[in-house]
């Protein structure tokens, strides 16, 4: 078995993370993107078989709640230990094909964050070369996603830009215009925003609040405790490298310290890019 340095560090951090969990439980929001079998490793894609193992593990040992319920519980002051939320970004079609049947099998709810330009099939996420036409779910397919009990849909901008690099007006347009697109398509949503590429500064958080969203999720790692800022909710990225052993360490927060260190560097890059615009 190949054991990476990050896994060794996680095992070292694990007892402290467990102890912190016992003392003060929080809600962990998992971040997925794609669930598919791709020919090459992609950080944003988890294979269908591993995804099924991860969901089976969650169903047996964790309390998985819808995103909107998490907000209620964060505000109510009652957080139950081992509470988890499942989210997917970008609205990939493979979520419908490979993730939804598994969520149904284990009766687990999840939220998908939709970029409205993708759902309208006007554009696609630029990450993938030669993508199929249906890389993303269209509005009718998103309705199929919503039909599963507890599944929700949130907003992920109109065109998936780096928001902090945009002039004020354009940034507002991406954030509030996204809600207009939902209304025009006759689609319901949970009123929660997801910052594209995790790019957020105080300005974007303010615009999201002013547009009427009730909360927003970031890619800041870690768990959400009572009194967490609703417009800066933390998430934990799950990748195809997270076999059940690594998945369990992540759920216990053993990777949080390492991920926070990496994230601080990333935030500095965003701040420099926003400053240079
Ligand atoms: Zn995205």
Coordinates of C-alpha atoms and ligand atoms in Angstrom, one line a residue:
X1 CA 0.0 0.0 0.0
X2 CA 1.3 3.4 -1.0
X3 CA 1.0 5.9 1.9
X4 CA 1.4 9.5 1.0
X5 CA 3.0 12.2 3.2
X6 CA -0.4 13.9 3.4
X7 CA -1.9 10.7 4.8
X8 CA 0.8 10.4 7.4
X9 CA 0.3 14.0 8.5
X10 CA -3.5 13.4 8.7
X11 CA -2.9 10.4 11.0
X12 CA -0.7 12.6 13.2
X13 CA -3.5 15.3 13.3
X14 CA -6.3 12.8 13.7
X15 CA -6.4 12.4 17.6
X16 CA -6.5 16.2 18.1
X17 CA -9.3 16.5 15.4
X18 CA -11.3 13.7 17.1
X19 CA -11.0 15.4 20.4
X20 CA -12.1 18.8 19.0
X21 CA -15.1 17.1 17.4
X22 CA -16.2 15.5 20.7
X23 CA -15.8 18.8 22.5
X24 CA -17.5 21.0 20.0
X25 CA -19.3 19.4 17.1
X26 CA -19.9 21.2 13.8
X27 CA -21.6 20.6 10.5
X28 CA -19.3 19.4 7.7
X29 CA -20.3 20.3 4.2
X30 CA -18.8 18.0 1.6
X31 CA -17.9 19.4 -1.8
X32 CA -18.1 17.2 -4.9
X33 CA -18.1 18.1 -8.6
X34 CA -18.3 15.2 -11.0
X35 CA -19.1 11.5 -10.5
X36 CA -17.8 9.5 -13.5
X37 CA -15.2 7.2 -14.9
X38 CA -12.7 9.4 -16.8
X39 CA -9.6 8.0 -18.6
X40 CA -7.2 10.1 -16.5
X41 CA -7.2 11.3 -12.9
X42 CA -9.1 14.5 -12.4
X43 CA -9.2 16.2 -9.1
X44 CA -12.8 17.2 -9.5
X45 CA -14.1 13.7 -10.5
X46 CA -14.9 10.8 -8.2
X47 CA -15.5 7.3 -9.8
X48 CA -19.0 5.9 -9.4
X49 CA -17.8 2.9 -7.5
X50 CA -15.9 5.0 -4.9
X51 CA -18.8 7.4 -4.7
X52 CA -21.1 4.5 -3.8
X53 CA -18.7 3.3 -1.1
X54 CA -18.5 6.8 0.4
X55 CA -22.3 7.2 0.4
X56 CA -22.7 3.7 2.0
X57 CA -20.3 4.7 4.7
X58 CA -22.1 8.0 5.3
X59 CA -25.5 6.3 5.4
X60 CA -24.3 3.9 8.1
X61 CA -22.4 6.3 10.4
X62 CA -23.5 9.9 9.7
X63 CA -26.6 12.0 9.8
X64 CA -26.8 13.5 6.4
X65 CA -29.2 16.5 6.1
X66 CA -30.3 18.9 3.4
X67 CA -28.3 22.2 3.0
X68 CA -31.2 24.4 4.1
X69 CA -31.7 22.3 7.2
X70 CA -28.0 22.8 8.1
X71 CA -28.6 26.6 8.1
X72 CA -31.6 26.2 10.4
X73 CA -29.5 24.0 12.8
X74 CA -26.5 26.3 12.7
X75 CA -28.8 29.2 13.8
X76 CA -30.8 27.1 16.3
X77 CA -27.9 26.3 18.5
X78 CA -28.4 22.6 18.4
X79 CA -25.8 20.8 16.4
X80 CA -25.7 17.0 16.5
X81 CA -22.4 15.3 16.3
X82 CA -21.6 13.6 13.0
X83 CA -23.8 15.8 10.9
X84 CA -22.9 16.1 7.2
X85 CA -24.2 17.9 4.1
X86 CA -23.5 16.7 0.5
X87 CA -23.0 19.3 -2.2
X88 CA -22.1 19.2 -5.9
X89 CA -20.8 22.2 -7.9
X90 CA -21.5 23.2 -11.6
X91 CA -24.5 20.8 -12.3
X92 CA -22.7 18.1 -14.2
X93 CA -25.0 15.7 -16.1
X94 CA -23.1 12.8 -14.6
X95 CA -24.5 13.8 -11.2
X96 CA -27.9 12.7 -12.5
X97 CA -26.6 9.5 -14.1
X98 CA -24.1 8.2 -11.4
X99 CA -24.8 10.1 -8.2
X100 CA -28.6 10.4 -8.0
X101 CA -29.3 6.6 -8.1
X102 CA -26.8 6.1 -5.2
X103 CA -28.4 9.0 -3.2
X104 CA -31.8 7.3 -3.8
X105 CA -30.5 3.9 -2.8
X106 CA -29.3 5.2 0.6
X107 CA -32.0 7.9 1.0
X108 CA -29.4 10.7 1.2
X109 CA -30.2 14.3 0.3
X110 CA -27.8 16.6 -1.6
X111 CA -27.6 20.1 -3.1
X112 CA -26.3 20.9 -6.6
X113 CA -25.1 24.5 -7.3
X114 CA -26.1 25.5 -10.8
X115 CA -24.4 28.0 -13.2
X116 CA -27.4 29.2 -15.2
X117 CA -25.4 29.6 -18.5
X118 CA -24.5 25.9 -18.3
X119 CA -28.1 24.9 -17.5
X120 CA -29.3 26.9 -20.5
X121 CA -26.7 25.1 -22.6
X122 CA -25.2 28.4 -23.7
X123 CA -21.8 27.5 -22.5
X124 CA -19.8 24.8 -20.6
X125 CA -17.2 24.7 -17.9
X126 CA -13.9 25.3 -19.7
X127 CA -12.0 22.8 -17.7
X128 CA -12.8 19.8 -20.0
X129 CA -11.4 19.6 -23.6
X130 CA -13.9 18.3 -26.2
X131 CA -16.7 17.8 -23.7
X132 CA -20.0 16.2 -24.7
X133 CA -22.9 18.5 -25.5
X134 CA -24.7 17.4 -22.4
X135 CA -21.7 18.0 -20.0
X136 CA -24.2 19.8 -17.7
X137 CA -27.8 19.1 -16.7
X138 CA -30.4 21.3 -18.5
X139 CA -33.3 22.8 -16.6
X140 CA -35.6 19.7 -17.2
X141 CA -32.9 17.4 -15.9
X142 CA -32.4 19.6 -12.9
X143 CA -36.1 19.1 -12.1
X144 CA -35.4 15.4 -12.1
X145 CA -32.6 16.0 -9.6
X146 CA -35.0 18.0 -7.4
X147 CA -37.6 15.3 -7.4
X148 CA -35.6 13.2 -5.0
X149 CA -36.6 13.9 -1.4
X150 CA -34.3 16.4 0.3
X151 CA -32.4 17.2 -2.9
X152 CA -32.0 21.0 -3.4
X153 CA -30.6 23.4 -6.0
X154 CA -28.5 26.5 -5.3
X155 CA -27.0 29.2 -7.4
X156 CA -23.5 29.3 -8.9
X157 CA -23.5 32.5 -10.9
X158 CA -24.5 33.0 -14.6
X159 CA -21.2 32.2 -16.4
X160 CA -18.8 30.9 -13.6
X161 CA -16.3 33.8 -13.7
X162 CA -13.7 34.8 -11.0
X163 CA -16.0 37.2 -9.4
X164 CA -13.5 39.3 -7.5
X165 CA -11.7 40.1 -10.8
X166 CA -14.8 41.7 -12.3
X167 CA -15.8 45.4 -12.1
X168 CA -18.6 46.1 -9.5
X169 CA -21.5 46.1 -11.9
X170 CA -20.5 42.9 -13.7
X171 CA -20.0 41.1 -10.4
X172 CA -23.4 42.2 -9.2
X173 CA -24.9 41.0 -12.5
X174 CA -23.4 37.6 -12.2
X175 CA -24.8 37.2 -8.6
X176 CA -28.2 38.7 -8.8
X177 CA -28.8 38.0 -12.5
X178 CA -28.4 34.3 -11.7
X179 CA -31.6 34.5 -9.5
X180 CA -33.4 36.2 -12.4
X181 CA -32.4 33.3 -14.7
X182 CA -33.9 30.8 -12.2
X183 CA -37.1 32.8 -12.1
X184 CA -37.3 33.0 -15.9
X185 CA -36.8 29.2 -16.1
X186 CA -39.6 28.8 -13.5
X187 CA -37.2 26.9 -11.2
X188 CA -37.2 26.8 -7.4
X189 CA -33.9 27.1 -5.4
X190 CA -32.8 27.1 -1.8
X191 CA -31.5 30.7 -1.9
X192 CA -27.9 29.6 -1.3
X193 CA -25.0 30.9 -3.4
X194 CA -21.8 29.1 -4.2
X195 CA -18.8 31.3 -5.2
X196 CA -17.4 30.0 -8.5
X197 CA -13.8 28.6 -8.0
X198 CA -14.2 29.7 -4.3
X199 CA -13.2 33.2 -5.4
X200 CA -14.7 35.5 -2.7
X201 CA -13.7 38.7 -1.0
X202 CA -15.7 40.9 1.3
X203 CA -17.2 42.6 -1.7
X204 CA -18.7 39.4 -3.2
X205 CA -20.0 38.3 0.2
X206 CA -21.8 41.7 0.5
X207 CA -23.2 41.5 -3.1
X208 CA -24.6 38.0 -2.3
X209 CA -26.3 39.3 0.8
X210 CA -27.7 42.3 -0.9
X211 CA -29.1 40.2 -3.8
X212 CA -31.2 38.4 -1.2
X213 CA -29.4 35.1 -0.8
X214 CA -29.7 33.6 2.7
X215 CA -26.2 32.1 2.8
X216 CA -23.2 31.2 0.6
X217 CA -20.6 28.4 0.5
X218 CA -16.9 28.8 -0.1
X219 CA -14.0 26.4 -0.6
X220 CA -12.5 27.4 2.7
X221 CA -11.7 24.1 4.4
X222 CA -13.0 23.0 7.8
X223 CA -16.2 22.5 9.7
X224 CA -19.0 25.0 10.5
X225 CA -19.6 25.7 14.1
X226 CA -22.4 27.6 15.9
X227 CA -22.3 31.2 14.9
X228 CA -20.5 30.5 11.6
X229 CA -20.8 33.4 9.1
X230 CA -23.6 32.3 6.8
X231 CA -21.9 33.9 3.8
X232 CA -18.6 32.2 4.4
X233 CA -19.6 28.6 5.0
X234 CA -16.7 26.1 4.9
X235 CA -16.6 23.0 2.8
X236 CA -14.5 19.8 2.6
X237 CA -13.4 18.7 -0.9
X238 CA -13.7 15.0 -1.7
X239 CA -11.6 13.5 -4.5
X240 CA -11.0 10.2 -6.1
X241 CA -8.0 9.7 -3.8
X242 CA -10.3 9.5 -0.8
X243 CA -10.7 5.7 -0.3
X244 CA -12.8 4.9 2.8
X245 CA -9.8 5.3 5.1
X246 CA -8.9 8.8 3.8
X247 CA -12.7 9.7 3.6
X248 CA -13.0 8.9 7.3
X249 CA -10.0 11.0 8.2
X250 CA -11.5 13.9 6.2
X251 CA -14.9 13.5 8.0
X252 CA -13.1 13.6 11.3
X253 CA -11.2 16.8 10.3
X254 CA -7.7 15.3 10.3
X255 CA -6.9 17.1 7.0
X256 CA -8.3 20.4 8.1
X257 CA -5.1 21.9 9.4
X258 CA -3.2 21.1 6.2
X259 CA -6.0 22.3 4.0
X260 CA -6.2 25.6 5.9
X261 CA -2.5 26.2 5.3
X262 CA -2.9 25.6 1.6
X263 CA -6.1 27.7 1.5
X264 CA -4.4 30.7 3.0
X265 CA -1.9 30.7 0.1
X266 CA -4.8 30.4 -2.4
X267 CA -6.7 33.3 -0.8
X268 CA -3.6 35.5 -1.1
X269 CA -3.4 34.7 -4.8
X270 CA -7.1 35.8 -5.2
X271 CA -6.5 39.0 -3.3
X272 CA -3.5 39.9 -5.5
X273 CA -5.5 39.2 -8.6
X274 CA -8.5 41.2 -7.4
X275 CA -6.1 44.1 -6.5
X276 CA -4.5 43.9 -10.0
X277 CA -7.9 44.2 -11.9
Ligands
LIG1 ZN1 -17.9 25.7 -10.1

